[in-house]
Tab-separated table of C-alpha atoms and ligand atoms in Angstrom:
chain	number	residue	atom	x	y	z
G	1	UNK	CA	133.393	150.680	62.060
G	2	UNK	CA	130.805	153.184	62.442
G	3	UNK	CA	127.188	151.965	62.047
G	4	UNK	CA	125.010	154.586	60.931
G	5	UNK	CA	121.753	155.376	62.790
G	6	UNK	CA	119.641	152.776	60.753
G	7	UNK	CA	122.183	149.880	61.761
G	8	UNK	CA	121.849	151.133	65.432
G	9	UNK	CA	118.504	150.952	65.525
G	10	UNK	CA	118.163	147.556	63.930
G	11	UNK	CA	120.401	146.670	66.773
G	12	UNK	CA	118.186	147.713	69.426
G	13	UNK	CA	116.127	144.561	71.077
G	14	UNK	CA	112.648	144.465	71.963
G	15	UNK	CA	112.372	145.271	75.315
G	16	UNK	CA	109.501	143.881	78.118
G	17	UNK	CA	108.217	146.944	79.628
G	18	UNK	CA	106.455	146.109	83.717
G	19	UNK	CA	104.692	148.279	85.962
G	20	UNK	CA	105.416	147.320	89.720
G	21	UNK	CA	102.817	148.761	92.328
G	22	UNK	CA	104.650	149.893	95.702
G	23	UNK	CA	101.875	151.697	97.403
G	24	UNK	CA	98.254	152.704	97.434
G	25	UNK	CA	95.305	152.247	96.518
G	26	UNK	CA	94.863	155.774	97.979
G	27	UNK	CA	91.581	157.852	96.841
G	28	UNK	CA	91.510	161.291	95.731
G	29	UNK	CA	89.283	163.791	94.243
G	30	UNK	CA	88.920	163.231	90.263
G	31	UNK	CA	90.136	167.533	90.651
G	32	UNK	CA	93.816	166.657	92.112
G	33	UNK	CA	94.190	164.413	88.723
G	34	UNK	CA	92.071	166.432	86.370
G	35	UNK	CA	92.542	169.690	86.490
G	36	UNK	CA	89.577	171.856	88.016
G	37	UNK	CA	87.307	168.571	86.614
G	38	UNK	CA	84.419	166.750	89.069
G	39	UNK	CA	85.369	168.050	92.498
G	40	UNK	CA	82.747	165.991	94.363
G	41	UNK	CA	84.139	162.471	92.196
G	42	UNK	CA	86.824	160.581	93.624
G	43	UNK	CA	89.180	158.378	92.006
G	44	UNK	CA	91.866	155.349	93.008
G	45	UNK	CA	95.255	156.091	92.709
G	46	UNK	CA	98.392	153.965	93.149
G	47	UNK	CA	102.154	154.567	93.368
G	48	UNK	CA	104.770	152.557	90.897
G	49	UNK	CA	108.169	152.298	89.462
G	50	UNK	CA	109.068	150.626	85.974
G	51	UNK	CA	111.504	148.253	84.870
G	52	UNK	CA	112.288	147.371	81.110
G	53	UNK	CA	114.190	144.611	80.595
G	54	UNK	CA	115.603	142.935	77.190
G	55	UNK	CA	119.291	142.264	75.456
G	56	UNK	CA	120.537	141.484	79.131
G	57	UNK	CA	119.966	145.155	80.387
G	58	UNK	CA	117.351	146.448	83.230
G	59	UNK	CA	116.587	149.786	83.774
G	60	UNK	CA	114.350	150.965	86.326
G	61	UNK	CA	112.364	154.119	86.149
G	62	UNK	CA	111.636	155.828	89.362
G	63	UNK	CA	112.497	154.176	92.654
G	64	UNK	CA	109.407	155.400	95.077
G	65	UNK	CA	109.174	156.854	98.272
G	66	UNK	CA	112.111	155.839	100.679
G	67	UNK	CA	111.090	153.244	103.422
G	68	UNK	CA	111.747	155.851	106.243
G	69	UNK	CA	109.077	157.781	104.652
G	70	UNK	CA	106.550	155.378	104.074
G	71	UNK	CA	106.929	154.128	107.488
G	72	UNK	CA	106.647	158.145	108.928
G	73	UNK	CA	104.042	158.669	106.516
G	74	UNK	CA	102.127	155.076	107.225
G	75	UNK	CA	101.942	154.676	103.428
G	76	UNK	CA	98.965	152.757	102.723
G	77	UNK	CA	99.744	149.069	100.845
G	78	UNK	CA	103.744	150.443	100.912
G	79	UNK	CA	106.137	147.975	99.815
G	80	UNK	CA	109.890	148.813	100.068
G	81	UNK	CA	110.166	149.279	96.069
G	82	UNK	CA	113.173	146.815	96.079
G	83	UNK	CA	111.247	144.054	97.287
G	84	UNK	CA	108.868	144.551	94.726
G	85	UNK	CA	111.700	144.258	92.263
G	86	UNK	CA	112.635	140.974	93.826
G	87	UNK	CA	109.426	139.609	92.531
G	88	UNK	CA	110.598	140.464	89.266
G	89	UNK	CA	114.311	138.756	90.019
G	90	UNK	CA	115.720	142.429	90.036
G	91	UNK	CA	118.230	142.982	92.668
G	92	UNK	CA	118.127	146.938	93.156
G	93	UNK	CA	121.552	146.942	94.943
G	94	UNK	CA	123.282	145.943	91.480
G	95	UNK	CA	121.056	147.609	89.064
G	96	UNK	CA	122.964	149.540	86.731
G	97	UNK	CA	120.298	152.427	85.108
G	98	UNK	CA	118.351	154.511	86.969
G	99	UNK	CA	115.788	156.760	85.569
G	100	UNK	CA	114.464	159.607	87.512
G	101	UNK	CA	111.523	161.131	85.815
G	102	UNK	CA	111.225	164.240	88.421
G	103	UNK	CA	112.488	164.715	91.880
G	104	UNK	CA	109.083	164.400	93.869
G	105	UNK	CA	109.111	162.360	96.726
G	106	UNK	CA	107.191	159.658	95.202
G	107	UNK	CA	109.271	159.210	92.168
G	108	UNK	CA	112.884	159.785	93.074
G	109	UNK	CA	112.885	158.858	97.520
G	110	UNK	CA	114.029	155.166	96.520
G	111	UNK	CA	117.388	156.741	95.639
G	112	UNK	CA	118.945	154.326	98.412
G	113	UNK	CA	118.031	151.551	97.298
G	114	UNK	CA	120.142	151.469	94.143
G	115	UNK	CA	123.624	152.664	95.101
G	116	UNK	CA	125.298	150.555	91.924
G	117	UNK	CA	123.179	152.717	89.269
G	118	UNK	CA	124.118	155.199	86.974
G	119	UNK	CA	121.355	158.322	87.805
G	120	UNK	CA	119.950	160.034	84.643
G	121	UNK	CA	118.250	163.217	85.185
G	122	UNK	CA	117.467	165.815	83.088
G	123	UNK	CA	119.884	169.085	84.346
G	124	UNK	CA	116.851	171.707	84.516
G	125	UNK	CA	114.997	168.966	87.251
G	126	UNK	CA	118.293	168.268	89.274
G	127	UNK	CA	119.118	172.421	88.875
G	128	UNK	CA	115.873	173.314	90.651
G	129	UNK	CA	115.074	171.164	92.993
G	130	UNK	CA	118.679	170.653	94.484
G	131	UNK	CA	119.766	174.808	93.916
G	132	UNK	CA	116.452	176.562	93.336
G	133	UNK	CA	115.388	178.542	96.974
G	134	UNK	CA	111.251	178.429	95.058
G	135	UNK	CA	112.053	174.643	95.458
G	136	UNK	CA	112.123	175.340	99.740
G	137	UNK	CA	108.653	176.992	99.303
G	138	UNK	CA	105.510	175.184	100.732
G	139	UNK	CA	103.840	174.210	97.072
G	140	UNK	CA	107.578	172.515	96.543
G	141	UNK	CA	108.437	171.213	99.231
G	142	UNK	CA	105.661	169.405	100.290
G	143	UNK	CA	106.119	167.031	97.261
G	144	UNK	CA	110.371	166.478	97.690
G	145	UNK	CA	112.199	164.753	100.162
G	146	UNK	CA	115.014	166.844	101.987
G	147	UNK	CA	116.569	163.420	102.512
G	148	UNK	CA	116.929	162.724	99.025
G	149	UNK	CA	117.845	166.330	97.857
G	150	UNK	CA	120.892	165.794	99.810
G	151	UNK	CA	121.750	162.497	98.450
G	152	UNK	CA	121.689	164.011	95.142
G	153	UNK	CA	123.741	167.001	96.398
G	154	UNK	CA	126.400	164.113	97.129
G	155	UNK	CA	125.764	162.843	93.806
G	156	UNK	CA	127.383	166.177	92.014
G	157	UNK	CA	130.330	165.617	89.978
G	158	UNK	CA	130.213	162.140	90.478
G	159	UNK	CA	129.983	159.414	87.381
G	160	UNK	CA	126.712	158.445	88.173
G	161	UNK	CA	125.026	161.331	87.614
G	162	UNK	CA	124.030	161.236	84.202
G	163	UNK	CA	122.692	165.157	83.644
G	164	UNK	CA	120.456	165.252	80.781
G	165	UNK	CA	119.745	168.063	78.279
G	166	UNK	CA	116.553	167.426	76.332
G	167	UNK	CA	116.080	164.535	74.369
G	168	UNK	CA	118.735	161.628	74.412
G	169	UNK	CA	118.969	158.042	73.326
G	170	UNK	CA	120.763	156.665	76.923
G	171	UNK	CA	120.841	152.695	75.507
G	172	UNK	CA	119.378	151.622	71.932
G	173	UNK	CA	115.781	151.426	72.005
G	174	UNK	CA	115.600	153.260	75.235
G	175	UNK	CA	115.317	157.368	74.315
G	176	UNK	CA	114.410	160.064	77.469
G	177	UNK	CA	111.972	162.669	76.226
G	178	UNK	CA	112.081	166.163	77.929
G	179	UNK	CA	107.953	166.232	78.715
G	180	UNK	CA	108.043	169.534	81.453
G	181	UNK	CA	104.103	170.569	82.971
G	182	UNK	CA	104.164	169.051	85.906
G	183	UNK	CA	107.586	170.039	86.975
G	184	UNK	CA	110.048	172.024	85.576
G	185	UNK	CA	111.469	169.238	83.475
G	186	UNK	CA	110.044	165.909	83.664
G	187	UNK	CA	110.898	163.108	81.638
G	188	UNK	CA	109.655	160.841	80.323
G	189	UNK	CA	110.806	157.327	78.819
G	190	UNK	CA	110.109	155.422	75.324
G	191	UNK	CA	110.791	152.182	74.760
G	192	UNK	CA	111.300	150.131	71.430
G	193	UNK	CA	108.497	146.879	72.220
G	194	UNK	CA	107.772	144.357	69.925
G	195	UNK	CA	104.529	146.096	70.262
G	196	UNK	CA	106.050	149.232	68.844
G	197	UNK	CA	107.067	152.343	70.723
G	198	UNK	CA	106.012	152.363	74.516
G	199	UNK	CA	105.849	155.447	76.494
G	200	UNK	CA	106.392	155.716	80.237
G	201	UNK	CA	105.230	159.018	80.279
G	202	UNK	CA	105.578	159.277	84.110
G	203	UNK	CA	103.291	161.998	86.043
G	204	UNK	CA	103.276	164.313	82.546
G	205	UNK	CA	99.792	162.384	83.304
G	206	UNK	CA	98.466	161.153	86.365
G	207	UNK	CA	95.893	158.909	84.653
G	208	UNK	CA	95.591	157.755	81.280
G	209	UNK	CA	92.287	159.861	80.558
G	210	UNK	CA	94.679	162.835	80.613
G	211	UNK	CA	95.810	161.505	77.058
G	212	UNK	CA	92.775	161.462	75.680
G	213	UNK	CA	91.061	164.946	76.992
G	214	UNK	CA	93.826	166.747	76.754
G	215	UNK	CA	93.343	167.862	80.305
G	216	UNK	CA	96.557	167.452	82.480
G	217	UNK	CA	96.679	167.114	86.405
G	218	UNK	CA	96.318	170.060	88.732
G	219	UNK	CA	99.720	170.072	90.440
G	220	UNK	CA	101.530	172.374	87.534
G	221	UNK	CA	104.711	173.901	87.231
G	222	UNK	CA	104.084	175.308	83.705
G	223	UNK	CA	100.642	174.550	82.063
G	224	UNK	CA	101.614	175.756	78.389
G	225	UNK	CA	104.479	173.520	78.443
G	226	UNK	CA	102.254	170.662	79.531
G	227	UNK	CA	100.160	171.497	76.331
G	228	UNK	CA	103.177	170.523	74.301
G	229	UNK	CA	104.500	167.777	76.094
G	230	UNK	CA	100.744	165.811	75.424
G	231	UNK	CA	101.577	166.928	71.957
G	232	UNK	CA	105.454	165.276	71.886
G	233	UNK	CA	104.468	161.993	73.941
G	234	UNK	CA	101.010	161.828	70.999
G	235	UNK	CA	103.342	162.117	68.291
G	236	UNK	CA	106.072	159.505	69.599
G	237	UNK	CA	103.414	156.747	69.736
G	238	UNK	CA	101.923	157.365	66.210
G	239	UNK	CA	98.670	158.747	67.799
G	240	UNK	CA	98.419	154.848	69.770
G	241	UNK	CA	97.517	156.547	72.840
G	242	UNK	CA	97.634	152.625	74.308
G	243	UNK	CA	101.172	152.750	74.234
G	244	UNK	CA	101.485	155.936	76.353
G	245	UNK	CA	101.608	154.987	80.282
G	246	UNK	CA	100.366	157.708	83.173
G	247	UNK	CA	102.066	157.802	86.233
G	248	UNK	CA	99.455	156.783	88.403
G	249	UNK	CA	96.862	155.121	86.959
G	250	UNK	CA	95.096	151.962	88.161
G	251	UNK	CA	94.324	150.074	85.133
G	252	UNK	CA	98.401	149.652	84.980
G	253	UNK	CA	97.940	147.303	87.999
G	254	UNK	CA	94.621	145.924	87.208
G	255	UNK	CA	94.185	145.466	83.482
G	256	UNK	CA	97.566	144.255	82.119
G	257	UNK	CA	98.743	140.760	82.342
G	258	UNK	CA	99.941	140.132	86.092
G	259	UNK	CA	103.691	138.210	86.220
G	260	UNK	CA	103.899	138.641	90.099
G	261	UNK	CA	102.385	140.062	92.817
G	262	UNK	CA	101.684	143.413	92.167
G	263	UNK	CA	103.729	143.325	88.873
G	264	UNK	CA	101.939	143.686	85.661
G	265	UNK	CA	103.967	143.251	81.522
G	266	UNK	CA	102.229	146.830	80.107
G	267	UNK	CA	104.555	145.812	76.526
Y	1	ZN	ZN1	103.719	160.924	91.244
């Protein structure tokens, strides 16, 4: 039988939404996070992936900076992101979705770490950063991973890369949104919650004030097309700008009910 769309949906469960905190606190100026805004403030940042859990499926989003990396980098507060996910009972080794919201080092290095998981990227992210010779270029390539570019060379034409075009419902309840600013396509990930619709909007902010003053981070790939994204991610939550989630903000770690160290329930 086919179930129409309504049916689906009614299907979907509520998922638990958690922010895990792998690195960091690391201080920058308020400028690096809002655009050309208070360059003599600074402001914490931290680094996190996401897991959302509920009708016996995880999916992570993101998987951090790799642990050669952290250790070559001496990552302040790093935690290999799979032991972080062991706090949570997640084995990374048999995890079974992987989101990557954008191929920056901080967001997509972890790739490793979960060699069971089906990969879902969206096809303009993977096409730039893995073919693109701009993506070699210093403003690039300071932010990727060589490392990891190469893993997801190897990844090509295999079944667990999921490529992505646009908008796309990948389990029910769990929909990636095409959000592109801050690189040339990020995504972003909402999430039915018994709370209503959450929004892991990834780095399309770096903090959650970006929601609300419209003012989006300084490391852009295309600033118009940031304009819209705020726009898509405002509209997906109903205008509940608490249900949208910034890639790096602090209050995700300090304000939200904590379920393990370093692990906080945003939905
Ligand atoms: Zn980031």
């Amino acid at each position: 039988m086919i179930m129409s769309k309504a049916a689906e949906a009614a299907e979907a469960p509520d998922y638990s939404v958690y922010a895990l905190k792998y690195a960091g606190p690391f201080v920058s100026s308020v400028a690096k996070v809002l655009l050309d805004t208070d360059w003599e403030k600074t402001i914490d940042r931290y680094y996190y992936i996401w897991a959302v859990q509920g009708g016996g499926t995880t999916l992570v989003v993101d998987c951090g900076v790799r642990p050669g990396l952290a250790a070559q980098k001496n990552l302040k507060g790093y935690v290999s992101p799979d032991v972080v996910l062991a706090r949570l009972g997640i084995t990374a080794a048999v995890v079974e979705h992987l989101v990557i919201t954008h191929i920056h080092q901080d967001h997509a290095g972890g790739l490793a770490l979960f060699p069971k998981a089906k990969v879902y990227v969206q096809t303009k992210e993977f096409a730039f950063w893995v073919d693109d010779p701009v993506a070699q270029r210093r403003p690039f390539a300071k932010v990727s991973d060589p490392v990891v570019l190469d893993q997801l060379r190897d990844l090509r034409g295999s079944d667990r890369l999921v490529l992505i075009d646009g908008d796309r419902e990948i389990l029910p309840g769990i929909e990636l949104l095409l959000t592109p600013g801050h690189t040339p396509a990020l995504q972003s990930v909402a999430v039915k919650t018994a709370k209503g619709v959450a929004v892991l909007a990834s780095d399309c902010a770096h903090v959650h004030q970006s929601f609300v003053i419209d003012l989006p981070s300084s490391l852009v790939c295309d600033l118009p097309g940031w304009m819209r994204s705020y726009s898509k991610l405002r509209e997906k939550v109903g205008g509940n700008l608490g249900m949208l989630f910034a890639g790096h903000d602090r209050d995700m770690l300090l304000k939200y009910p904590r379920v393990a160290e370093d692990v906080t329930r945003l939905a």
